[in-house]
Amino acid sequence: MMTSWDQFGADYDFPAFTGTARSYLIASTPRCGSHYLGHLLRGTGLLGSPLEYFSRGRMADWQARLGTTAHRDLFKRLLRRRTSPSGWFGVKAHWPQFEPIAADAELFDFFHLQLFVQLTRSDRVAQAVSLVIAQQTSAWISFQPPTRQPVYDAAAIAAALAGIDHQLDCWQRFFATRGIEPLLLSYDDLVADPAVSVRRVLACCGLPAADRPIHATLLPQRQASPLNQAWAERFRAEQLAPTA
């Protein structure tokens, strides 16, 4: 059992995989539950370890750990380590992380992406509030303790909301121009019954889905609190208040 979270560690590895992996991508925006979904999918043992492998902020760590700086070689080594014995590799990405991959035809083709899972959150004000709190506290996942107390900032929430909407627009344009129909999952459904969302992904990958146990070594918890709700209510009231 893991006692702390190390996304680079062996707890997320599988036996060395040889052959051509089949890949899927969780198309996400910040604070939509994608990390939670990724851990649930990892817990099936069949769908790789879908973490943020395209994040520029983590690329230097992967280069150091895998002993290469060339992107293609790095990703080859990563797939060897993080592909399930079933042959499936998963990755999750926000649009700014995925955009350079989509723009590079060679890298895009390299991953053999056979499924896109788009996870969205209907209450985008709550999503924006969660993003601002995470930015202020540096507690992006429930594994991470907050570094300071958050302070309400309407301008920051408005900016976060605009950024989320922009990313959603970019995903929609990408899917439309590539003729891709993603598997659509919602944050609300994921929270209400995680097993249903997991079974839908398994089924789309042609993997046994019925009563599949989830053996997650460390599972993120919801970070929403009364503070999130209070901020969201205040923001809505301010935005809807009549102007003089």
mmCIF file of N, CA and C in Angstrom, residues 111-241:
data_model
loop_
_atom_site.group_PDB
_atom_site.id
_atom_site.type_symbol
_atom_site.label_atom_id
_atom_site.label_comp_id
_atom_site.label_asym_id
_atom_site.label_seq_id
_atom_site.Cartn_x
_atom_site.Cartn_y
_atom_site.Cartn_z
ATOM 1 N N PHE A 111 1.344 7.684 -30.831
ATOM 2 C CA PHE A 111 0.587 7.168 -29.687
ATOM 3 C C PHE A 111 -0.585 6.272 -30.079
ATOM 4 N N HIS A 112 -0.922 6.191 -31.353
ATOM 5 C CA HIS A 112 -2.010 5.300 -31.781
ATOM 6 C C HIS A 112 -3.250 5.502 -30.906
ATOM 7 N N LEU A 113 -3.634 6.745 -30.727
ATOM 8 C CA LEU A 113 -4.786 7.042 -29.866
ATOM 9 C C LEU A 113 -6.063 6.492 -30.501
ATOM 10 N N GLN A 114 -6.642 5.506 -29.842
ATOM 11 C CA GLN A 114 -7.818 4.838 -30.373
ATOM 12 C C GLN A 114 -9.106 5.264 -29.676
ATOM 13 N N LEU A 115 -8.969 5.975 -28.567
ATOM 14 C CA LEU A 115 -10.157 6.412 -27.834
ATOM 15 C C LEU A 115 -9.850 7.723 -27.135
ATOM 16 N N PHE A 116 -10.784 8.653 -27.237
ATOM 17 C CA PHE A 116 -10.738 9.889 -26.465
ATOM 18 C C PHE A 116 -11.908 9.863 -25.487
ATOM 19 N N VAL A 117 -11.599 10.068 -24.229
ATOM 20 C CA VAL A 117 -12.617 10.133 -23.180
ATOM 21 C C VAL A 117 -12.685 11.580 -22.729
ATOM 22 N N GLN A 118 -13.786 12.250 -23.009
ATOM 23 C CA GLN A 118 -13.906 13.646 -22.586
ATOM 24 C C GLN A 118 -14.703 13.719 -21.299
ATOM 25 N N LEU A 119 -14.053 14.251 -20.271
ATOM 26 C CA LEU A 119 -14.681 14.405 -18.958
ATOM 27 C C LEU A 119 -14.957 15.881 -18.733
ATOM 28 N N THR A 120 -16.210 16.229 -18.494
ATOM 29 C CA THR A 120 -16.593 17.624 -18.295
ATOM 30 C C THR A 120 -17.376 17.783 -17.001
ATOM 31 N N ARG A 121 -17.470 19.016 -16.558
ATOM 32 C CA ARG A 121 -18.175 19.351 -15.320
ATOM 33 C C ARG A 121 -19.235 20.393 -15.644
ATOM 34 N N SER A 122 -20.499 20.087 -15.356
ATOM 35 C CA SER A 122 -21.591 20.977 -15.753
ATOM 36 C C SER A 122 -21.563 22.304 -15.005
ATOM 37 N N ASP A 123 -21.199 22.281 -13.722
ATOM 38 C CA ASP A 123 -21.155 23.509 -12.924
ATOM 39 C C ASP A 123 -19.762 24.123 -13.065
ATOM 40 N N ARG A 124 -19.595 24.969 -14.090
ATOM 41 C CA ARG A 124 -18.263 25.503 -14.359
ATOM 42 C C ARG A 124 -17.869 26.596 -13.377
ATOM 43 N N VAL A 125 -18.832 27.234 -12.721
ATOM 44 C CA VAL A 125 -18.475 28.183 -11.658
ATOM 45 C C VAL A 125 -17.818 27.427 -10.509
ATOM 46 N N ALA A 126 -18.409 26.317 -10.106
ATOM 47 C CA ALA A 126 -17.802 25.499 -9.048
ATOM 48 C C ALA A 126 -16.433 24.989 -9.483
ATOM 49 N N GLN A 127 -16.306 24.657 -10.745
ATOM 50 C CA GLN A 127 -15.022 24.202 -11.278
ATOM 51 C C GLN A 127 -13.983 25.315 -11.204
ATOM 52 N N ALA A 128 -14.376 26.527 -11.578
ATOM 53 C CA ALA A 128 -13.456 27.667 -11.532
ATOM 54 C C ALA A 128 -13.051 27.987 -10.097
ATOM 55 N N VAL A 129 -14.012 27.920 -9.179
ATOM 56 C CA VAL A 129 -13.704 28.155 -7.764
ATOM 57 C C VAL A 129 -12.687 27.129 -7.277
ATOM 58 N N SER A 130 -12.907 25.873 -7.618
ATOM 59 C CA SER A 130 -11.978 24.821 -7.209
ATOM 60 C C SER A 130 -10.585 25.072 -7.767
ATOM 61 N N LEU A 131 -10.524 25.566 -9.004
ATOM 62 C CA LEU A 131 -9.221 25.852 -9.618
ATOM 63 C C LEU A 131 -8.502 26.970 -8.874
ATOM 64 N N VAL A 132 -9.204 28.031 -8.530
ATOM 65 C CA VAL A 132 -8.576 29.151 -7.834
ATOM 66 C C VAL A 132 -8.087 28.725 -6.456
ATOM 67 N N ILE A 133 -8.884 27.937 -5.754
ATOM 68 C CA ILE A 133 -8.465 27.457 -4.434
ATOM 69 C C ILE A 133 -7.217 26.589 -4.561
ATOM 70 N N ALA A 134 -7.184 25.728 -5.565
ATOM 71 C CA ALA A 134 -6.001 24.884 -5.775
ATOM 72 C C ALA A 134 -4.778 25.721 -6.111
ATOM 73 N N GLN A 135 -4.974 26.745 -6.946
ATOM 74 C CA GLN A 135 -3.854 27.615 -7.309
ATOM 75 C C GLN A 135 -3.306 28.342 -6.086
ATOM 76 N N GLN A 136 -4.184 28.788 -5.223
ATOM 77 C CA GLN A 136 -3.745 29.545 -4.046
ATOM 78 C C GLN A 136 -3.102 28.664 -2.984
ATOM 79 N N THR A 137 -3.607 27.445 -2.829
ATOM 80 C CA THR A 137 -3.143 26.579 -1.750
ATOM 81 C C THR A 137 -2.069 25.581 -2.186
ATOM 82 N N SER A 138 -1.901 25.423 -3.508
ATOM 83 C CA SER A 138 -0.987 24.416 -4.080
ATOM 84 C C SER A 138 -1.399 22.993 -3.729
ATOM 85 N N ALA A 139 -2.648 22.801 -3.299
ATOM 86 C CA ALA A 139 -3.177 21.470 -3.000
ATOM 87 C C ALA A 139 -4.034 21.037 -4.184
ATOM 88 N N TRP A 140 -3.384 20.468 -5.194
ATOM 89 C CA TRP A 140 -4.070 20.090 -6.420
ATOM 90 C C TRP A 140 -4.780 18.753 -6.285
ATOM 91 N N ILE A 141 -4.301 17.936 -5.377
ATOM 92 C CA ILE A 141 -4.862 16.616 -5.154
ATOM 93 C C ILE A 141 -5.013 16.443 -3.652
ATOM 94 N N SER A 142 -5.941 15.591 -3.236
ATOM 95 C CA SER A 142 -6.175 15.424 -1.802
ATOM 96 C C SER A 142 -4.955 14.874 -1.076
ATOM 97 N N PHE A 143 -3.989 14.299 -1.833
ATOM 98 C CA PHE A 143 -2.761 13.807 -1.218
ATOM 99 C C PHE A 143 -1.871 14.949 -0.728
ATOM 100 N N GLN A 144 -2.111 16.154 -1.238
ATOM 101 C CA GLN A 144 -1.213 17.278 -0.983
ATOM 102 C C GLN A 144 -1.807 18.228 0.057
ATOM 103 N N PRO A 145 -1.071 18.533 1.135
ATOM 104 C CA PRO A 145 -1.584 19.477 2.133
ATOM 105 C C PRO A 145 -1.518 20.908 1.610
ATOM 106 N N PRO A 146 -2.464 21.763 2.000
ATOM 107 C CA PRO A 146 -2.430 23.162 1.547
ATOM 108 C C PRO A 146 -1.229 23.905 2.119
ATOM 109 N N THR A 147 -0.678 24.815 1.331
ATOM 110 C CA THR A 147 0.466 25.602 1.781
ATOM 111 C C THR A 147 0.036 26.908 2.445
ATOM 112 N N ARG A 148 -1.192 27.368 2.167
ATOM 113 C CA ARG A 148 -1.707 28.566 2.810
ATOM 114 C C ARG A 148 -3.222 28.602 2.685
ATOM 115 N N GLN A 149 -3.848 29.485 3.426
ATOM 116 C CA GLN A 149 -5.288 29.618 3.385
ATOM 117 C C GLN A 149 -5.716 30.425 2.145
ATOM 118 N N PRO A 150 -6.746 29.977 1.448
ATOM 119 C CA PRO A 150 -7.190 30.710 0.263
ATOM 120 C C PRO A 150 -7.953 31.976 0.628
ATOM 121 N N VAL A 151 -7.908 32.949 -0.264
ATOM 122 C CA VAL A 151 -8.588 34.235 -0.080
ATOM 123 C C VAL A 151 -9.479 34.477 -1.303
ATOM 124 N N TYR A 152 -10.734 34.804 -1.055
ATOM 125 C CA TYR A 152 -11.687 34.999 -2.152
ATOM 126 C C TYR A 152 -11.192 36.069 -3.124
ATOM 127 N N ASP A 153 -11.277 35.751 -4.431
ATOM 128 C CA ASP A 153 -10.796 36.657 -5.462
ATOM 129 C C ASP A 153 -11.708 36.503 -6.674
ATOM 130 N N ALA A 154 -12.662 37.420 -6.824
ATOM 131 C CA ALA A 154 -13.635 37.317 -7.900
ATOM 132 C C ALA A 154 -12.972 37.398 -9.273
ATOM 133 N N ALA A 155 -11.980 38.272 -9.410
ATOM 134 C CA ALA A 155 -11.305 38.413 -10.697
ATOM 135 C C ALA A 155 -10.602 37.113 -11.089
ATOM 136 N N ALA A 156 -9.999 36.453 -10.123
ATOM 137 C CA ALA A 156 -9.308 35.192 -10.401
ATOM 138 C C ALA A 156 -10.310 34.106 -10.793
ATOM 139 N N ILE A 157 -11.471 34.096 -10.154
ATOM 140 C CA ILE A 157 -12.495 33.110 -10.505
ATOM 141 C C ILE A 157 -13.005 33.365 -11.921
ATOM 142 N N ALA A 158 -13.233 34.634 -12.262
ATOM 143 C CA ALA A 158 -13.692 34.971 -13.611
ATOM 144 C C ALA A 158 -12.653 34.551 -14.657
ATOM 145 N N ALA A 159 -11.382 34.772 -14.359
ATOM 146 C CA ALA A 159 -10.320 34.388 -15.285
ATOM 147 C C ALA A 159 -10.250 32.870 -15.425
ATOM 148 N N ALA A 160 -10.407 32.163 -14.303
ATOM 149 C CA ALA A 160 -10.391 30.702 -14.345
ATOM 150 C C ALA A 160 -11.558 30.173 -15.164
ATOM 151 N N LEU A 161 -12.728 30.791 -15.002
ATOM 152 C CA LEU A 161 -13.910 30.374 -15.758
ATOM 153 C C LEU A 161 -13.700 30.588 -17.255
ATOM 154 N N ALA A 162 -13.135 31.729 -17.620
ATOM 155 C CA ALA A 162 -12.858 32.001 -19.026
ATOM 156 C C ALA A 162 -11.844 31.009 -19.591
ATOM 157 N N GLY A 163 -10.837 30.672 -18.793
ATOM 158 C CA GLY A 163 -9.830 29.719 -19.248
ATOM 159 C C GLY A 163 -10.409 28.333 -19.465
ATOM 160 N N ILE A 164 -11.290 27.899 -18.570
ATOM 161 C CA ILE A 164 -11.939 26.601 -18.724
ATOM 162 C C ILE A 164 -12.790 26.577 -19.989
ATOM 163 N N ASP A 165 -13.568 27.636 -20.193
ATOM 164 C CA ASP A 165 -14.409 27.706 -21.388
ATOM 165 C C ASP A 165 -13.561 27.690 -22.661
ATOM 166 N N HIS A 166 -12.432 28.384 -22.629
ATOM 167 C CA HIS A 166 -11.543 28.393 -23.789
ATOM 168 C C HIS A 166 -11.014 26.988 -24.082
ATOM 169 N N GLN A 167 -10.600 26.265 -23.051
ATOM 170 C CA GLN A 167 -10.103 24.907 -23.259
ATOM 171 C C GLN A 167 -11.190 23.996 -23.821
ATOM 172 N N LEU A 168 -12.413 24.147 -23.313
ATOM 173 C CA LEU A 168 -13.518 23.344 -23.843
ATOM 174 C C LEU A 168 -13.743 23.635 -25.323
ATOM 175 N N ASP A 169 -13.668 24.911 -25.702
ATOM 176 C CA ASP A 169 -13.817 25.280 -27.110
ATOM 177 C C ASP A 169 -12.712 24.654 -27.957
ATOM 178 N N CYS A 170 -11.496 24.649 -27.438
ATOM 179 C CA CYS A 170 -10.372 24.062 -28.182
ATOM 180 C C CYS A 170 -10.572 22.557 -28.372
ATOM 181 N N TRP A 171 -11.008 21.867 -27.326
ATOM 182 C CA TRP A 171 -11.279 20.436 -27.456
ATOM 183 C C TRP A 171 -12.348 20.183 -28.505
ATOM 184 N N GLN A 172 -13.430 20.974 -28.461
ATOM 185 C CA GLN A 172 -14.516 20.766 -29.409
ATOM 186 C C GLN A 172 -14.052 20.990 -30.841
ATOM 187 N N ARG A 173 -13.224 22.012 -31.072
ATOM 188 C CA ARG A 173 -12.704 22.261 -32.420
ATOM 189 C C ARG A 173 -11.803 21.116 -32.871
ATOM 190 N N PHE A 174 -10.987 20.621 -31.964
ATOM 191 C CA PHE A 174 -10.108 19.494 -32.294
ATOM 192 C C PHE A 174 -10.922 18.272 -32.690
ATOM 193 N N PHE A 175 -11.913 17.931 -31.894
ATOM 194 C CA PHE A 175 -12.728 16.757 -32.210
ATOM 195 C C PHE A 175 -13.454 16.940 -33.546
ATOM 196 N N ALA A 176 -13.982 18.141 -33.757
ATOM 197 C CA ALA A 176 -14.738 18.395 -34.987
ATOM 198 C C ALA A 176 -13.850 18.309 -36.225
ATOM 199 N N THR A 177 -12.664 18.916 -36.166
ATOM 200 C CA THR A 177 -11.787 18.929 -37.340
ATOM 201 C C THR A 177 -11.184 17.557 -37.617
ATOM 202 N N ARG A 178 -11.028 16.727 -36.581
ATOM 203 C CA ARG A 178 -10.457 15.389 -36.768
ATOM 204 C C ARG A 178 -11.530 14.318 -36.970
ATOM 205 N N GLY A 179 -12.801 14.712 -36.889
ATOM 206 C CA GLY A 179 -13.875 13.735 -37.039
ATOM 207 C C GLY A 179 -13.907 12.719 -35.913
ATOM 208 N N ILE A 180 -13.590 13.162 -34.710
ATOM 209 C CA ILE A 180 -13.524 12.276 -33.540
ATOM 210 C C ILE A 180 -14.804 12.412 -32.714
ATOM 211 N N GLU A 181 -15.357 11.284 -32.316
ATOM 212 C CA GLU A 181 -16.485 11.269 -31.398
ATOM 213 C C GLU A 181 -16.003 10.697 -30.068
ATOM 214 N N PRO A 182 -15.738 11.552 -29.090
ATOM 215 C CA PRO A 182 -15.213 11.057 -27.819
ATOM 216 C C PRO A 182 -16.285 10.360 -26.993
ATOM 217 N N LEU A 183 -15.848 9.510 -26.104
ATOM 218 C CA LEU A 183 -16.735 8.965 -25.080
ATOM 219 C C LEU A 183 -16.958 10.073 -24.058
ATOM 220 N N LEU A 184 -18.193 10.463 -23.843
ATOM 221 C CA LEU A 184 -18.507 11.581 -22.962
ATOM 222 C C LEU A 184 -18.829 11.088 -21.563
ATOM 223 N N LEU A 185 -18.085 11.589 -20.592
ATOM 224 C CA LEU A 185 -18.334 11.311 -19.186
ATOM 225 C C LEU A 185 -18.522 12.634 -18.461
ATOM 226 N N SER A 186 -19.319 12.610 -17.394
ATOM 227 C CA SER A 186 -19.551 13.828 -16.625
ATOM 228 C C SER A 186 -19.028 13.674 -15.203
ATOM 229 N N TYR A 187 -18.579 14.780 -14.668
ATOM 230 C CA TYR A 187 -18.100 14.829 -13.289
ATOM 231 C C TYR A 187 -19.185 14.364 -12.322
ATOM 232 N N ASP A 188 -20.419 14.831 -12.526
ATOM 233 C CA ASP A 188 -21.508 14.481 -11.608
ATOM 234 C C ASP A 188 -21.749 12.978 -11.596
ATOM 235 N N ASP A 189 -21.776 12.363 -12.784
ATOM 236 C CA ASP A 189 -21.981 10.914 -12.857
ATOM 237 C C ASP A 189 -20.805 10.168 -12.241
ATOM 238 N N LEU A 190 -19.598 10.662 -12.469
ATOM 239 C CA LEU A 190 -18.409 10.013 -11.926
ATOM 240 C C LEU A 190 -18.447 10.002 -10.402
ATOM 241 N N VAL A 191 -18.820 11.127 -9.815
ATOM 242 C CA VAL A 191 -18.879 11.217 -8.357
ATOM 243 C C VAL A 191 -20.021 10.364 -7.806
ATOM 244 N N ALA A 192 -21.162 10.356 -8.502
ATOM 245 C CA ALA A 192 -22.332 9.625 -8.015
ATOM 246 C C ALA A 192 -22.121 8.117 -8.046
ATOM 247 N N ASP A 193 -21.501 7.606 -9.107
ATOM 248 C CA ASP A 193 -21.294 6.160 -9.239
ATOM 249 C C ASP A 193 -20.048 5.908 -10.079
ATOM 250 N N PRO A 194 -18.872 5.928 -9.457
ATOM 251 C CA PRO A 194 -17.624 5.789 -10.215
ATOM 252 C C PRO A 194 -17.556 4.515 -11.050
ATOM 253 N N ALA A 195 -18.133 3.425 -10.545
ATOM 254 C CA ALA A 195 -18.022 2.149 -11.250
ATOM 255 C C ALA A 195 -18.671 2.195 -12.624
ATOM 256 N N VAL A 196 -19.754 2.959 -12.765
ATOM 257 C CA VAL A 196 -20.425 3.058 -14.058
ATOM 258 C C VAL A 196 -19.506 3.699 -15.092
ATOM 259 N N SER A 197 -18.843 4.789 -14.707
ATOM 260 C CA SER A 197 -17.919 5.458 -15.625
ATOM 261 C C SER A 197 -16.766 4.539 -16.003
ATOM 262 N N VAL A 198 -16.233 3.813 -15.033
ATOM 263 C CA VAL A 198 -15.132 2.894 -15.309
ATOM 264 C C VAL A 198 -15.570 1.807 -16.279
ATOM 265 N N ARG A 199 -16.758 1.252 -16.058
ATOM 266 C CA ARG A 199 -17.249 0.198 -16.944
ATOM 267 C C ARG A 199 -17.451 0.707 -18.371
ATOM 268 N N ARG A 200 -17.870 1.961 -18.513
ATOM 269 C CA ARG A 200 -18.061 2.519 -19.852
ATOM 270 C C ARG A 200 -16.734 2.605 -20.599
ATOM 271 N N VAL A 201 -15.667 3.007 -19.898
ATOM 272 C CA VAL A 201 -14.352 3.083 -20.547
ATOM 273 C C VAL A 201 -13.866 1.679 -20.904
ATOM 274 N N LEU A 202 -13.997 0.757 -19.989
ATOM 275 C CA LEU A 202 -13.583 -0.620 -20.262
ATOM 276 C C LEU A 202 -14.308 -1.175 -21.486
ATOM 277 N N ALA A 203 -15.611 -0.941 -21.547
ATOM 278 C CA ALA A 203 -16.397 -1.462 -22.664
ATOM 279 C C ALA A 203 -15.934 -0.863 -23.988
ATOM 280 N N CYS A 204 -15.637 0.442 -23.996
ATOM 281 C CA CYS A 204 -15.172 1.092 -25.224
ATOM 282 C C CYS A 204 -13.814 0.569 -25.670
ATOM 283 N N CYS A 205 -13.051 0.050 -24.725
ATOM 284 C CA CYS A 205 -11.738 -0.513 -25.046
ATOM 285 C C CYS A 205 -11.825 -2.008 -25.344
ATOM 286 N N GLY A 206 -13.038 -2.549 -25.340
ATOM 287 C CA GLY A 206 -13.219 -3.966 -25.631
ATOM 288 C C GLY A 206 -12.702 -4.866 -24.539
ATOM 289 N N LEU A 207 -12.739 -4.387 -23.292
ATOM 290 C CA LEU A 207 -12.234 -5.135 -22.154
ATOM 291 C C LEU A 207 -13.382 -5.571 -21.251
ATOM 292 N N PRO A 208 -13.213 -6.663 -20.514
ATOM 293 C CA PRO A 208 -14.294 -7.144 -19.638
ATOM 294 C C PRO A 208 -14.651 -6.089 -18.608
ATOM 295 N N ALA A 209 -15.925 -5.738 -18.557
ATOM 296 C CA ALA A 209 -16.349 -4.628 -17.710
ATOM 297 C C ALA A 209 -17.214 -5.062 -16.535
ATOM 298 N N ALA A 210 -17.881 -6.173 -16.631
ATOM 299 C CA ALA A 210 -18.852 -6.554 -15.609
ATOM 300 C C ALA A 210 -18.160 -6.900 -14.297
ATOM 301 N N ASP A 211 -18.562 -6.181 -13.256
ATOM 302 C CA ASP A 211 -18.080 -6.469 -11.885
ATOM 303 C C ASP A 211 -16.561 -6.483 -11.776
ATOM 304 N N ARG A 212 -15.913 -5.656 -12.553
ATOM 305 C CA ARG A 212 -14.459 -5.589 -12.487
ATOM 306 C C ARG A 212 -14.035 -4.887 -11.207
ATOM 307 N N PRO A 213 -13.296 -5.548 -10.305
ATOM 308 C CA PRO A 213 -12.877 -4.872 -9.075
ATOM 309 C C PRO A 213 -11.828 -3.814 -9.351
ATOM 310 N N ILE A 214 -11.834 -2.777 -8.521
ATOM 311 C CA ILE A 214 -10.858 -1.705 -8.640
ATOM 312 C C ILE A 214 -9.907 -1.799 -7.456
ATOM 313 N N HIS A 215 -8.629 -2.013 -7.723
ATOM 314 C CA HIS A 215 -7.629 -2.150 -6.673
ATOM 315 C C HIS A 215 -6.709 -0.940 -6.693
ATOM 316 N N ALA A 216 -7.251 0.219 -6.387
ATOM 317 C CA ALA A 216 -6.452 1.438 -6.387
ATOM 318 C C ALA A 216 -5.579 1.471 -5.144
ATOM 319 N N THR A 217 -4.273 1.656 -5.345
ATOM 320 C CA THR A 217 -3.361 1.688 -4.205
ATOM 321 C C THR A 217 -3.486 2.990 -3.417
ATOM 322 N N LEU A 218 -3.868 4.044 -4.098
ATOM 323 C CA LEU A 218 -4.058 5.335 -3.427
ATOM 324 C C LEU A 218 -5.059 6.115 -4.259
ATOM 325 N N LEU A 219 -6.199 6.449 -3.682
ATOM 326 C CA LEU A 219 -7.285 7.046 -4.440
ATOM 327 C C LEU A 219 -7.558 8.455 -3.947
ATOM 328 N N PRO A 220 -7.512 9.454 -4.835
ATOM 329 C CA PRO A 220 -7.797 10.828 -4.411
ATOM 330 C C PRO A 220 -9.220 10.950 -3.870
ATOM 331 N N GLN A 221 -9.404 11.861 -2.945
ATOM 332 C CA GLN A 221 -10.719 12.140 -2.384
ATOM 333 C C GLN A 221 -11.203 13.495 -2.898
ATOM 334 N N ARG A 222 -12.523 13.693 -2.869
ATOM 335 C CA ARG A 222 -13.065 14.989 -3.267
ATOM 336 C C ARG A 222 -12.535 16.073 -2.343
ATOM 337 N N GLN A 223 -12.170 17.196 -2.926
ATOM 338 C CA GLN A 223 -11.622 18.303 -2.149
ATOM 339 C C GLN A 223 -12.645 19.404 -1.904
ATOM 340 N N ALA A 224 -13.844 19.262 -2.452
ATOM 341 C CA ALA A 224 -14.878 20.281 -2.258
ATOM 342 C C ALA A 224 -15.218 20.405 -0.780
ATOM 343 N N SER A 225 -15.487 21.630 -0.338
ATOM 344 C CA SER A 225 -15.783 21.912 1.068
ATOM 345 C C SER A 225 -16.828 23.010 1.130
ATOM 346 N N PRO A 226 -17.344 23.312 2.313
ATOM 347 C CA PRO A 226 -18.281 24.438 2.422
ATOM 348 C C PRO A 226 -17.700 25.744 1.885
ATOM 349 N N LEU A 227 -16.375 25.895 1.953
ATOM 350 C CA LEU A 227 -15.749 27.098 1.410
ATOM 351 C C LEU A 227 -15.981 27.200 -0.089
ATOM 352 N N ASN A 228 -15.829 26.078 -0.808
ATOM 353 C CA ASN A 228 -16.076 26.090 -2.254
ATOM 354 C C ASN A 228 -17.500 26.554 -2.559
ATOM 355 N N GLN A 229 -18.451 26.009 -1.827
ATOM 356 C CA GLN A 229 -19.845 26.364 -2.068
ATOM 357 C C GLN A 229 -20.103 27.837 -1.759
ATOM 358 N N ALA A 230 -19.513 28.321 -0.668
ATOM 359 C CA ALA A 230 -19.716 29.730 -0.293
ATOM 360 C C ALA A 230 -19.137 30.659 -1.346
ATOM 361 N N TRP A 231 -17.957 30.347 -1.844
ATOM 362 C CA TRP A 231 -17.351 31.175 -2.884
ATOM 363 C C TRP A 231 -18.189 31.155 -4.157
ATOM 364 N N ALA A 232 -18.675 29.978 -4.549
ATOM 365 C CA ALA A 232 -19.472 29.875 -5.766
ATOM 366 C C ALA A 232 -20.763 30.685 -5.631
ATOM 367 N N GLU A 233 -21.413 30.598 -4.480
ATOM 368 C CA GLU A 233 -22.649 31.353 -4.258
ATOM 369 C C GLU A 233 -22.374 32.854 -4.267
ATOM 370 N N ARG A 234 -21.276 33.263 -3.659
ATOM 371 C CA ARG A 234 -20.922 34.688 -3.643
ATOM 372 C C ARG A 234 -20.616 35.184 -5.049
ATOM 373 N N PHE A 235 -19.878 34.393 -5.807
ATOM 374 C CA PHE A 235 -19.528 34.798 -7.169
ATOM 375 C C PHE A 235 -20.771 34.938 -8.030
ATOM 376 N N ARG A 236 -21.682 33.978 -7.942
ATOM 377 C CA ARG A 236 -22.918 34.049 -8.731
ATOM 378 C C ARG A 236 -23.742 35.279 -8.323
ATOM 379 N N ALA A 237 -23.817 35.534 -7.017
ATOM 380 C CA ALA A 237 -24.593 36.681 -6.552
ATOM 381 C C ALA A 237 -23.994 37.991 -7.054
ATOM 382 N N GLU A 238 -22.671 38.084 -7.064
ATOM 383 C CA GLU A 238 -22.021 39.298 -7.541
ATOM 384 C C GLU A 238 -22.194 39.475 -9.045
ATOM 385 N N GLN A 239 -22.115 38.363 -9.768
ATOM 386 C CA GLN A 239 -22.233 38.446 -11.230
ATOM 387 C C GLN A 239 -23.647 38.785 -11.655
ATOM 388 N N LEU A 240 -24.619 38.334 -10.874
ATOM 389 C CA LEU A 240 -26.022 38.554 -11.221
ATOM 390 C C LEU A 240 -26.599 39.821 -10.590
ATOM 391 N N ALA A 241 -25.830 40.450 -9.703
ATOM 392 C CA ALA A 241 -26.351 41.658 -9.024
ATOM 393 C C ALA A 241 -26.572 42.766 -10.041
#
